[in-house]
């Protein structure tokens, strides 16, 4: 029984701490955007190739080669030239540059629990209903 009561106390304390953090939280969009790293979009490169008909298992390796080329050259992955990308895999087309858009990346994740604006709003709605 004692371990159970300890667990309840820990969860209760954690909820109080989370409540305090969220109640006083302020965000700074400029600092948040400045902290974005093009490597965060490596999955978007893989997803781009999936939309071109390449299997995800293969696109994962291709995306990894793009990251490796970026690290090797010191050029951010989103600034690799079309020619450099095409040399990594011939299935890249000029529209690959569209994969390097943070806002579009967030919006492409529209599945339940995803990061798109509509998905987040749906999650907020569900939580509000749960809280009454």
GROMACS .gro file of N, CA and C in nm:
model
  396
    1UNK      N    1   0.082  -0.119   0.000
    1UNK     CA    2   0.000   0.000   0.000
    1UNK      C    3   0.086   0.126   0.000
    2UNK      N    4   0.198   0.120   0.075
    2UNK     CA    5   0.285   0.236   0.086
    2UNK      C    6   0.342   0.279  -0.050
    3UNK      N    7   0.387   0.183  -0.135
    3UNK     CA    8   0.438   0.225  -0.266
    3UNK      C    9   0.330   0.295  -0.350
    4UNK      N   10   0.205   0.249  -0.336
    4UNK     CA   11   0.094   0.310  -0.410
    4UNK      C   12   0.073   0.454  -0.365
    5UNK      N   13   0.076   0.478  -0.234
    5UNK     CA   14   0.057   0.613  -0.182
    5UNK      C   15   0.171   0.704  -0.226
    6UNK      N   16   0.293   0.649  -0.230
    6UNK     CA   17   0.407   0.725  -0.277
    6UNK      C   18   0.390   0.765  -0.424
    7UNK      N   19   0.338   0.674  -0.502
    7UNK     CA   20   0.312   0.701  -0.643
    7UNK      C   21   0.208   0.813  -0.659
    8UNK      N   22   0.100   0.804  -0.584
    8UNK     CA   23  -0.005   0.906  -0.590
    8UNK      C   24   0.053   1.042  -0.552
    9UNK      N   25   0.136   1.048  -0.449
    9UNK     CA   26   0.198   1.173  -0.406
    9UNK      C   27   0.289   1.227  -0.517
   10UNK      N   28   0.368   1.141  -0.579
   10UNK     CA   29   0.459   1.184  -0.685
   10UNK      C   30   0.381   1.239  -0.803
   11UNK      N   31   0.276   1.171  -0.844
   11UNK     CA   32   0.194   1.217  -0.956
   11UNK      C   33   0.128   1.350  -0.921
   12UNK      N   34   0.075   1.361  -0.801
   12UNK     CA   35   0.011   1.485  -0.758
   12UNK      C   36   0.111   1.602  -0.759
   13UNK      N   37   0.231   1.577  -0.706
   13UNK     CA   38   0.335   1.681  -0.706
   13UNK      C   39   0.372   1.720  -0.849
   14UNK      N   40   0.385   1.620  -0.935
   14UNK     CA   41   0.421   1.646  -1.075
   14UNK      C   42   0.316   1.730  -1.145
   15UNK      N   43   0.191   1.703  -1.119
   15UNK     CA   44   0.082   1.781  -1.179
   15UNK      C   45   0.087   1.926  -1.130
   16UNK      N   46   0.113   1.945  -1.001
   16UNK     CA   47   0.123   2.081  -0.947
   16UNK      C   48   0.240   2.157  -1.010
   17UNK      N   49   0.352   2.089  -1.027
   17UNK     CA   50   0.468   2.153  -1.089
   17UNK      C   51   0.437   2.188  -1.234
   18UNK      N   52   0.379   2.094  -1.309
   18UNK     CA   53   0.344   2.119  -1.449
   18UNK      C   54   0.246   2.234  -1.460
   19UNK      N   55   0.149   2.239  -1.370
   19UNK     CA   56   0.052   2.348  -1.370
   19UNK      C   57   0.122   2.482  -1.350
   20UNK      N   58   0.216   2.488  -1.255
   20UNK     CA   59   0.290   2.611  -1.231
   20UNK      C   60   0.374   2.653  -1.351
   21UNK      N   61   0.437   2.557  -1.415
   21UNK     CA   62   0.518   2.587  -1.533
   21UNK      C   63   0.430   2.641  -1.645
   22UNK      N   64   0.322   2.572  -1.673
   22UNK     CA   65   0.234   2.614  -1.783
   22UNK      C   66   0.164   2.746  -1.755
   23UNK      N   67   0.131   2.771  -1.629
   23UNK     CA   68   0.062   2.896  -1.594
   23UNK      C   69   0.152   3.017  -1.612
   24UNK      N   70   0.283   2.998  -1.601
   24UNK     CA   71   0.376   3.111  -1.611
   24UNK      C   72   0.457   3.110  -1.740
   25UNK      N   73   0.431   3.015  -1.826
   25UNK     CA   74   0.509   2.999  -1.949
   25UNK      C   75   0.484   3.111  -2.048
   26UNK      N   76   0.590   3.167  -2.099
   26UNK     CA   77   0.580   3.261  -2.210
   26UNK      C   78   0.673   3.210  -2.319
   27UNK      N   79   0.634   3.229  -2.442
   27UNK     CA   80   0.717   3.183  -2.553
   27UNK      C   81   0.769   3.303  -2.631
   28UNK      N   82   0.880   3.282  -2.696
   28UNK     CA   83   0.940   3.385  -2.779
   28UNK      C   84   0.958   3.325  -2.918
   29UNK      N   85   0.868   3.363  -3.010
   29UNK     CA   86   0.870   3.304  -3.143
   29UNK      C   87   1.003   3.327  -3.214
   30UNK      N   88   1.060   3.446  -3.199
   30UNK     CA   89   1.187   3.475  -3.267
   30UNK      C   90   1.299   3.382  -3.219
   31UNK      N   91   1.307   3.362  -3.088
   31UNK     CA   92   1.411   3.273  -3.034
   31UNK      C   93   1.385   3.128  -3.075
   32UNK      N   94   1.257   3.091  -3.077
   32UNK     CA   95   1.222   2.955  -3.116
   32UNK      C   96   1.262   2.930  -3.261
   33UNK      N   97   1.227   3.023  -3.348
   33UNK     CA   98   1.264   3.008  -3.490
   33UNK      C   99   1.415   3.009  -3.509
   34UNK      N  100   1.485   3.091  -3.432
   34UNK     CA  101   1.631   3.097  -3.444
   34UNK      C  102   1.697   2.965  -3.403
   35UNK      N  103   1.629   2.889  -3.318
   35UNK     CA  104   1.684   2.762  -3.271
   35UNK      C  105   1.658   2.647  -3.367
   36UNK      N  106   1.579   2.670  -3.471
   36UNK     CA  107   1.551   2.563  -3.567
   36UNK      C  108   1.679   2.524  -3.640
   37UNK      N  109   1.691   2.395  -3.668
   37UNK     CA  110   1.809   2.341  -3.735
   37UNK      C  111   1.762   2.264  -3.858
   38UNK      N  112   1.822   2.287  -3.973
   38UNK     CA  113   1.781   2.216  -4.095
   38UNK      C  114   1.783   2.064  -4.081
   39UNK      N  115   1.869   2.011  -3.993
   39UNK     CA  116   1.871   1.866  -3.974
   39UNK      C  117   1.738   1.814  -3.921
   40UNK      N  118   1.658   1.903  -3.860
   40UNK     CA  119   1.526   1.864  -3.812
   40UNK      C  120   1.436   1.821  -3.928
   41UNK      N  121   1.473   1.860  -4.049
   41UNK     CA  122   1.389   1.832  -4.166
   41UNK      C  123   1.437   1.710  -4.244
   42UNK      N  124   1.527   1.632  -4.187
   42UNK     CA  125   1.577   1.513  -4.256
   42UNK      C  126   1.463   1.416  -4.288
   43UNK      N  127   1.368   1.402  -4.197
   43UNK     CA  128   1.254   1.315  -4.225
   43UNK      C  129   1.170   1.371  -4.338
   44UNK      N  130   1.165   1.502  -4.352
   44UNK     CA  131   1.090   1.563  -4.462
   44UNK      C  132   1.153   1.529  -4.596
   45UNK      N  133   1.287   1.516  -4.598
   45UNK     CA  134   1.354   1.473  -4.721
   45UNK      C  135   1.311   1.330  -4.754
   46UNK      N  136   1.308   1.245  -4.652
   46UNK     CA  137   1.262   1.107  -4.672
   46UNK      C  138   1.117   1.104  -4.718
   47UNK      N  139   1.032   1.183  -4.654
   47UNK     CA  140   0.891   1.189  -4.691
   47UNK      C  141   0.874   1.238  -4.835
   48UNK      N  142   0.956   1.334  -4.876
   48UNK     CA  143   0.953   1.387  -5.013
   48UNK      C  144   0.974   1.272  -5.112
   49UNK      N  145   1.076   1.189  -5.086
   49UNK     CA  146   1.104   1.078  -5.176
   49UNK      C  147   0.994   0.972  -5.172
   50UNK      N  148   0.934   0.951  -5.055
   50UNK     CA  149   0.821   0.857  -5.046
   50UNK      C  150   0.708   0.904  -5.139
   51UNK      N  151   0.683   1.035  -5.139
   51UNK     CA  152   0.579   1.088  -5.229
   51UNK      C  153   0.616   1.068  -5.376
   52UNK      N  154   0.745   1.046  -5.403
   52UNK     CA  155   0.792   1.020  -5.540
   52UNK      C  156   0.788   0.869  -5.570
   53UNK      N  157   0.744   0.789  -5.472
   53UNK     CA  158   0.731   0.645  -5.495
   53UNK      C  159   0.846   0.560  -5.442
   54UNK      N  160   0.938   0.617  -5.368
   54UNK     CA  161   1.051   0.543  -5.312
   54UNK      C  162   1.010   0.488  -5.176
   55UNK      N  163   1.053   0.366  -5.145
   55UNK     CA  164   1.016   0.306  -5.015
   55UNK      C  165   1.080   0.385  -4.902
   56UNK      N  166   1.010   0.391  -4.787
   56UNK     CA  167   1.062   0.468  -4.674
   56UNK      C  168   1.196   0.412  -4.628
   57UNK      N  169   1.210   0.280  -4.628
   57UNK     CA  170   1.337   0.221  -4.584
   57UNK      C  171   1.452   0.276  -4.667
   58UNK      N  172   1.430   0.286  -4.799
   58UNK     CA  173   1.535   0.339  -4.886
   58UNK      C  174   1.553   0.490  -4.865
   59UNK      N  175   1.442   0.562  -4.848
   59UNK     CA  176   1.452   0.708  -4.833
   59UNK      C  177   1.525   0.745  -4.704
   60UNK      N  178   1.510   0.662  -4.602
   60UNK     CA  179   1.580   0.686  -4.476
   60UNK      C  180   1.731   0.690  -4.499
   61UNK      N  181   1.781   0.596  -4.578
   61UNK     CA  182   1.925   0.590  -4.607
   61UNK      C  183   1.969   0.707  -4.696
   62UNK      N  184   1.884   0.744  -4.791
   62UNK     CA  185   1.916   0.857  -4.880
   62UNK      C  186   1.922   0.986  -4.799
   63UNK      N  187   1.824   1.004  -4.711
   63UNK     CA  188   1.822   1.122  -4.624
   63UNK      C  189   1.948   1.125  -4.539
   64UNK      N  190   1.990   1.011  -4.490
   64UNK     CA  191   2.113   1.002  -4.412
   64UNK      C  192   2.235   1.043  -4.493
   65UNK      N  193   2.236   1.008  -4.622
   65UNK     CA  194   2.347   1.049  -4.708
   65UNK      C  195   2.346   1.201  -4.729
   66UNK      N  196   2.228   1.260  -4.734
   66UNK     CA  197   2.218   1.406  -4.746
   66UNK      C  198   2.277   1.473  -4.622
   67UNK      N  199   2.243   1.420  -4.506
   67UNK     CA  200   2.297   1.473  -4.380
   67UNK      C  201   2.449   1.456  -4.378
   68UNK      N  202   2.497   1.340  -4.420
   68UNK     CA  203   2.641   1.316  -4.424
   68UNK      C  204   2.711   1.414  -4.518
   69UNK      N  205   2.651   1.441  -4.634
   69UNK     CA  206   2.709   1.535  -4.730
   69UNK      C  207   2.713   1.675  -4.669
   70UNK      N  208   2.609   1.710  -4.597
   70UNK     CA  209   2.604   1.839  -4.529
   70UNK      C  210   2.716   1.850  -4.427
   71UNK      N  211   2.735   1.747  -4.347
   71UNK     CA  212   2.840   1.749  -4.246
   71UNK      C  213   2.979   1.750  -4.311
   72UNK      N  214   2.994   1.675  -4.421
   72UNK     CA  215   3.123   1.667  -4.491
   72UNK      C  216   3.162   1.801  -4.553
   73UNK      N  217   3.065   1.871  -4.610
   73UNK     CA  218   3.093   1.996  -4.680
   73UNK      C  219   3.081   2.119  -4.591
   74UNK      N  220   3.016   2.103  -4.475
   74UNK     CA  221   2.992   2.219  -4.389
   74UNK      C  222   2.879   2.308  -4.439
   75UNK      N  223   2.806   2.260  -4.538
   75UNK     CA  224   2.692   2.334  -4.594
   75UNK      C  225   2.566   2.280  -4.528
   76UNK      N  226   2.482   2.367  -4.469
   76UNK     CA  227   2.357   2.318  -4.410
   76UNK      C  228   2.279   2.236  -4.514
   77UNK      N  229   2.216   2.130  -4.469
   77UNK     CA  230   2.149   2.038  -4.560
   77UNK      C  231   2.046   2.110  -4.649
   78UNK      N  232   1.983   2.212  -4.597
   78UNK     CA  233   1.884   2.286  -4.676
   78UNK      C  234   1.948   2.379  -4.778
   79UNK      N  235   2.080   2.395  -4.771
   79UNK     CA  236   2.150   2.481  -4.866
   79UNK      C  237   2.235   2.401  -4.965
   80UNK      N  238   2.229   2.268  -4.958
   80UNK     CA  239   2.295   2.188  -5.060
   80UNK      C  240   2.231   2.222  -5.194
   81UNK      N  241   2.312   2.229  -5.296
   81UNK     CA  242   2.258   2.265  -5.428
   81UNK      C  243   2.175   2.150  -5.485
   82UNK      N  244   2.093   2.183  -5.580
   82UNK     CA  245   2.014   2.081  -5.649
   82UNK      C  246   2.108   1.976  -5.708
   83UNK      N  247   2.219   2.019  -5.764
   83UNK     CA  248   2.315   1.927  -5.825
   83UNK      C  249   2.374   1.833  -5.720
   84UNK      N  250   2.404   1.886  -5.601
   84UNK     CA  251   2.456   1.802  -5.494
   84UNK      C  252   2.352   1.699  -5.450
   85UNK      N  253   2.227   1.741  -5.440
   85UNK     CA  254   2.119   1.649  -5.401
   85UNK      C  255   2.100   1.543  -5.510
   86UNK      N  256   2.100   1.585  -5.635
   86UNK     CA  257   2.080   1.493  -5.748
   86UNK      C  258   2.195   1.392  -5.754
   87UNK      N  259   2.316   1.433  -5.716
   87UNK     CA  260   2.429   1.341  -5.714
   87UNK      C  261   2.412   1.235  -5.605
   88UNK      N  262   2.343   1.270  -5.498
   88UNK     CA  263   2.316   1.174  -5.391
   88UNK      C  264   2.213   1.072  -5.437
   89UNK      N  265   2.109   1.121  -5.505
   89UNK     CA  266   2.006   1.031  -5.560
   89UNK      C  267   1.941   1.098  -5.680
   90UNK      N  268   1.935   1.030  -5.793
   90UNK     CA  269   1.881   1.091  -5.915
   90UNK      C  270   1.730   1.119  -5.911
   91UNK      N  271   1.663   1.068  -5.809
   91UNK     CA  272   1.518   1.092  -5.801
   91UNK      C  273   1.482   1.226  -5.740
   92UNK      N  274   1.582   1.298  -5.689
   92UNK     CA  275   1.555   1.434  -5.643
   92UNK      C  276   1.523   1.520  -5.764
   93UNK      N  277   1.423   1.604  -5.747
   93UNK     CA  278   1.387   1.700  -5.851
   93UNK      C  279   1.402   1.840  -5.794
   94UNK      N  280   1.388   1.939  -5.879
   94UNK     CA  281   1.411   2.077  -5.834
   94UNK      C  282   1.320   2.117  -5.719
   95UNK      N  283   1.204   2.052  -5.707
   95UNK     CA  284   1.112   2.088  -5.599
   95UNK      C  285   1.156   2.037  -5.462
   96UNK      N  286   1.274   1.974  -5.452
   96UNK     CA  287   1.323   1.928  -5.321
   96UNK      C  288   1.337   2.045  -5.225
   97UNK      N  289   1.362   2.163  -5.276
   97UNK     CA  290   1.378   2.280  -5.189
   97UNK      C  291   1.251   2.305  -5.105
   98UNK      N  292   1.136   2.261  -5.156
   98UNK     CA  293   1.011   2.280  -5.083
   98UNK      C  294   1.005   2.195  -4.956
   99UNK      N  295   1.087   2.091  -4.948
   99UNK     CA  296   1.089   2.007  -4.828
   99UNK      C  297   1.151   2.080  -4.710
  100UNK      N  298   1.227   2.187  -4.737
  100UNK     CA  299   1.298   2.259  -4.631
  100UNK      C  300   1.221   2.382  -4.586
  101UNK      N  301   1.097   2.360  -4.547
  101UNK     CA  302   1.011   2.468  -4.500
  101UNK      C  303   0.953   2.421  -4.366
  102UNK      N  304   0.996   2.486  -4.259
  102UNK     CA  305   0.954   2.443  -4.125
  102UNK      C  306   0.802   2.448  -4.107
  103UNK      N  307   0.740   2.556  -4.151
  103UNK     CA  308   0.595   2.570  -4.134
  103UNK      C  309   0.520   2.462  -4.211
  104UNK      N  310   0.562   2.437  -4.335
  104UNK     CA  311   0.498   2.333  -4.415
  104UNK      C  312   0.521   2.195  -4.353
  105UNK      N  313   0.639   2.175  -4.295
  105UNK     CA  314   0.669   2.048  -4.230
  105UNK      C  315   0.571   2.021  -4.116
  106UNK      N  316   0.548   2.123  -4.034
  106UNK     CA  317   0.454   2.109  -3.922
  106UNK      C  318   0.314   2.078  -3.975
  107UNK      N  319   0.272   2.147  -4.078
  107UNK     CA  320   0.136   2.129  -4.132
  107UNK      C  321   0.119   1.996  -4.203
  108UNK      N  322   0.226   1.935  -4.254
  108UNK     CA  323   0.215   1.804  -4.320
  108UNK      C  324   0.184   1.694  -4.221
  109UNK      N  325   0.209   1.717  -4.093
  109UNK     CA  326   0.179   1.616  -3.990
  109UNK      C  327   0.038   1.637  -3.939
  110UNK      N  328  -0.059   1.596  -4.019
  110UNK     CA  329  -0.200   1.623  -3.988
  110UNK      C  330  -0.274   1.501  -3.934
  111UNK      N  331  -0.203   1.392  -3.910
  111UNK     CA  332  -0.268   1.274  -3.852
  111UNK      C  333  -0.310   1.305  -3.708
  112UNK      N  334  -0.397   1.223  -3.655
  112UNK     CA  335  -0.442   1.240  -3.516
  112UNK      C  336  -0.320   1.243  -3.425
  113UNK      N  337  -0.309   1.348  -3.344
  113UNK     CA  338  -0.195   1.364  -3.255
  113UNK      C  339  -0.077   1.432  -3.322
  114UNK      N  340  -0.095   1.476  -3.446
  114UNK     CA  341   0.013   1.539  -3.521
  114UNK      C  342   0.037   1.683  -3.481
  115UNK      N  343   0.128   1.748  -3.552
  115UNK     CA  344   0.169   1.884  -3.518
  115UNK      C  345   0.098   1.992  -3.597
  116UNK      N  346   0.018   1.953  -3.696
  116UNK     CA  347  -0.049   2.057  -3.777
  116UNK      C  348  -0.142   2.139  -3.687
  117UNK      N  349  -0.168   2.259  -3.731
  117UNK     CA  350  -0.253   2.349  -3.654
  117UNK      C  351  -0.389   2.283  -3.626
  118UNK      N  352  -0.448   2.222  -3.728
  118UNK     CA  353  -0.580   2.160  -3.708
  118UNK      C  354  -0.572   2.043  -3.611
  119UNK      N  355  -0.464   1.965  -3.616
  119UNK     CA  356  -0.448   1.852  -3.524
  119UNK      C  357  -0.432   1.900  -3.379
  120UNK      N  358  -0.352   2.004  -3.361
  120UNK     CA  359  -0.331   2.058  -3.226
  120UNK      C  360  -0.461   2.115  -3.171
  121UNK      N  361  -0.535   2.188  -3.255
  121UNK     CA  362  -0.663   2.244  -3.210
  121UNK      C  363  -0.760   2.133  -3.172
  122UNK      N  364  -0.759   2.023  -3.246
  122UNK     CA  365  -0.844   1.909  -3.213
  122UNK      C  366  -0.803   1.849  -3.079
  123UNK      N  367  -0.673   1.838  -3.056
  123UNK     CA  368  -0.624   1.784  -2.929
  123UNK      C  369  -0.664   1.874  -2.812
  124UNK      N  370  -0.656   2.004  -2.832
  124UNK     CA  371  -0.697   2.099  -2.728
  124UNK      C  372  -0.846   2.084  -2.700
  125UNK      N  373  -0.925   2.070  -2.804
  125UNK     CA  374  -1.070   2.052  -2.788
  125UNK      C  375  -1.100   1.927  -2.706
  126UNK      N  376  -1.034   1.818  -2.737
  126UNK     CA  377  -1.056   1.692  -2.665
  126UNK      C  378  -1.017   1.709  -2.518
  127UNK      N  379  -0.904   1.772  -2.492
  127UNK     CA  380  -0.860   1.792  -2.353
  127UNK      C  381  -0.957   1.882  -2.276
  128UNK      N  382  -1.006   1.987  -2.341
  128UNK     CA  383  -1.102   2.075  -2.274
  128UNK      C  384  -1.231   1.999  -2.239
  129UNK      N  385  -1.273   1.913  -2.329
  129UNK     CA  386  -1.393   1.832  -2.302
  129UNK      C  387  -1.368   1.737  -2.187
  130UNK      N  388  -1.247   1.680  -2.180
  130UNK     CA  389  -1.215   1.588  -2.072
  130UNK      C  390  -1.212   1.660  -1.938
  131UNK      N  391  -1.167   1.785  -1.939
  131UNK     CA  392  -1.156   1.860  -1.815
  131UNK      C  393  -1.290   1.921  -1.774
  132UNK      N  394  -1.387   1.919  -1.865
  132UNK     CA  395  -1.521   1.966  -1.834
  132UNK      C  396  -1.530   2.113  -1.843
   0.00000   0.00000   0.00000
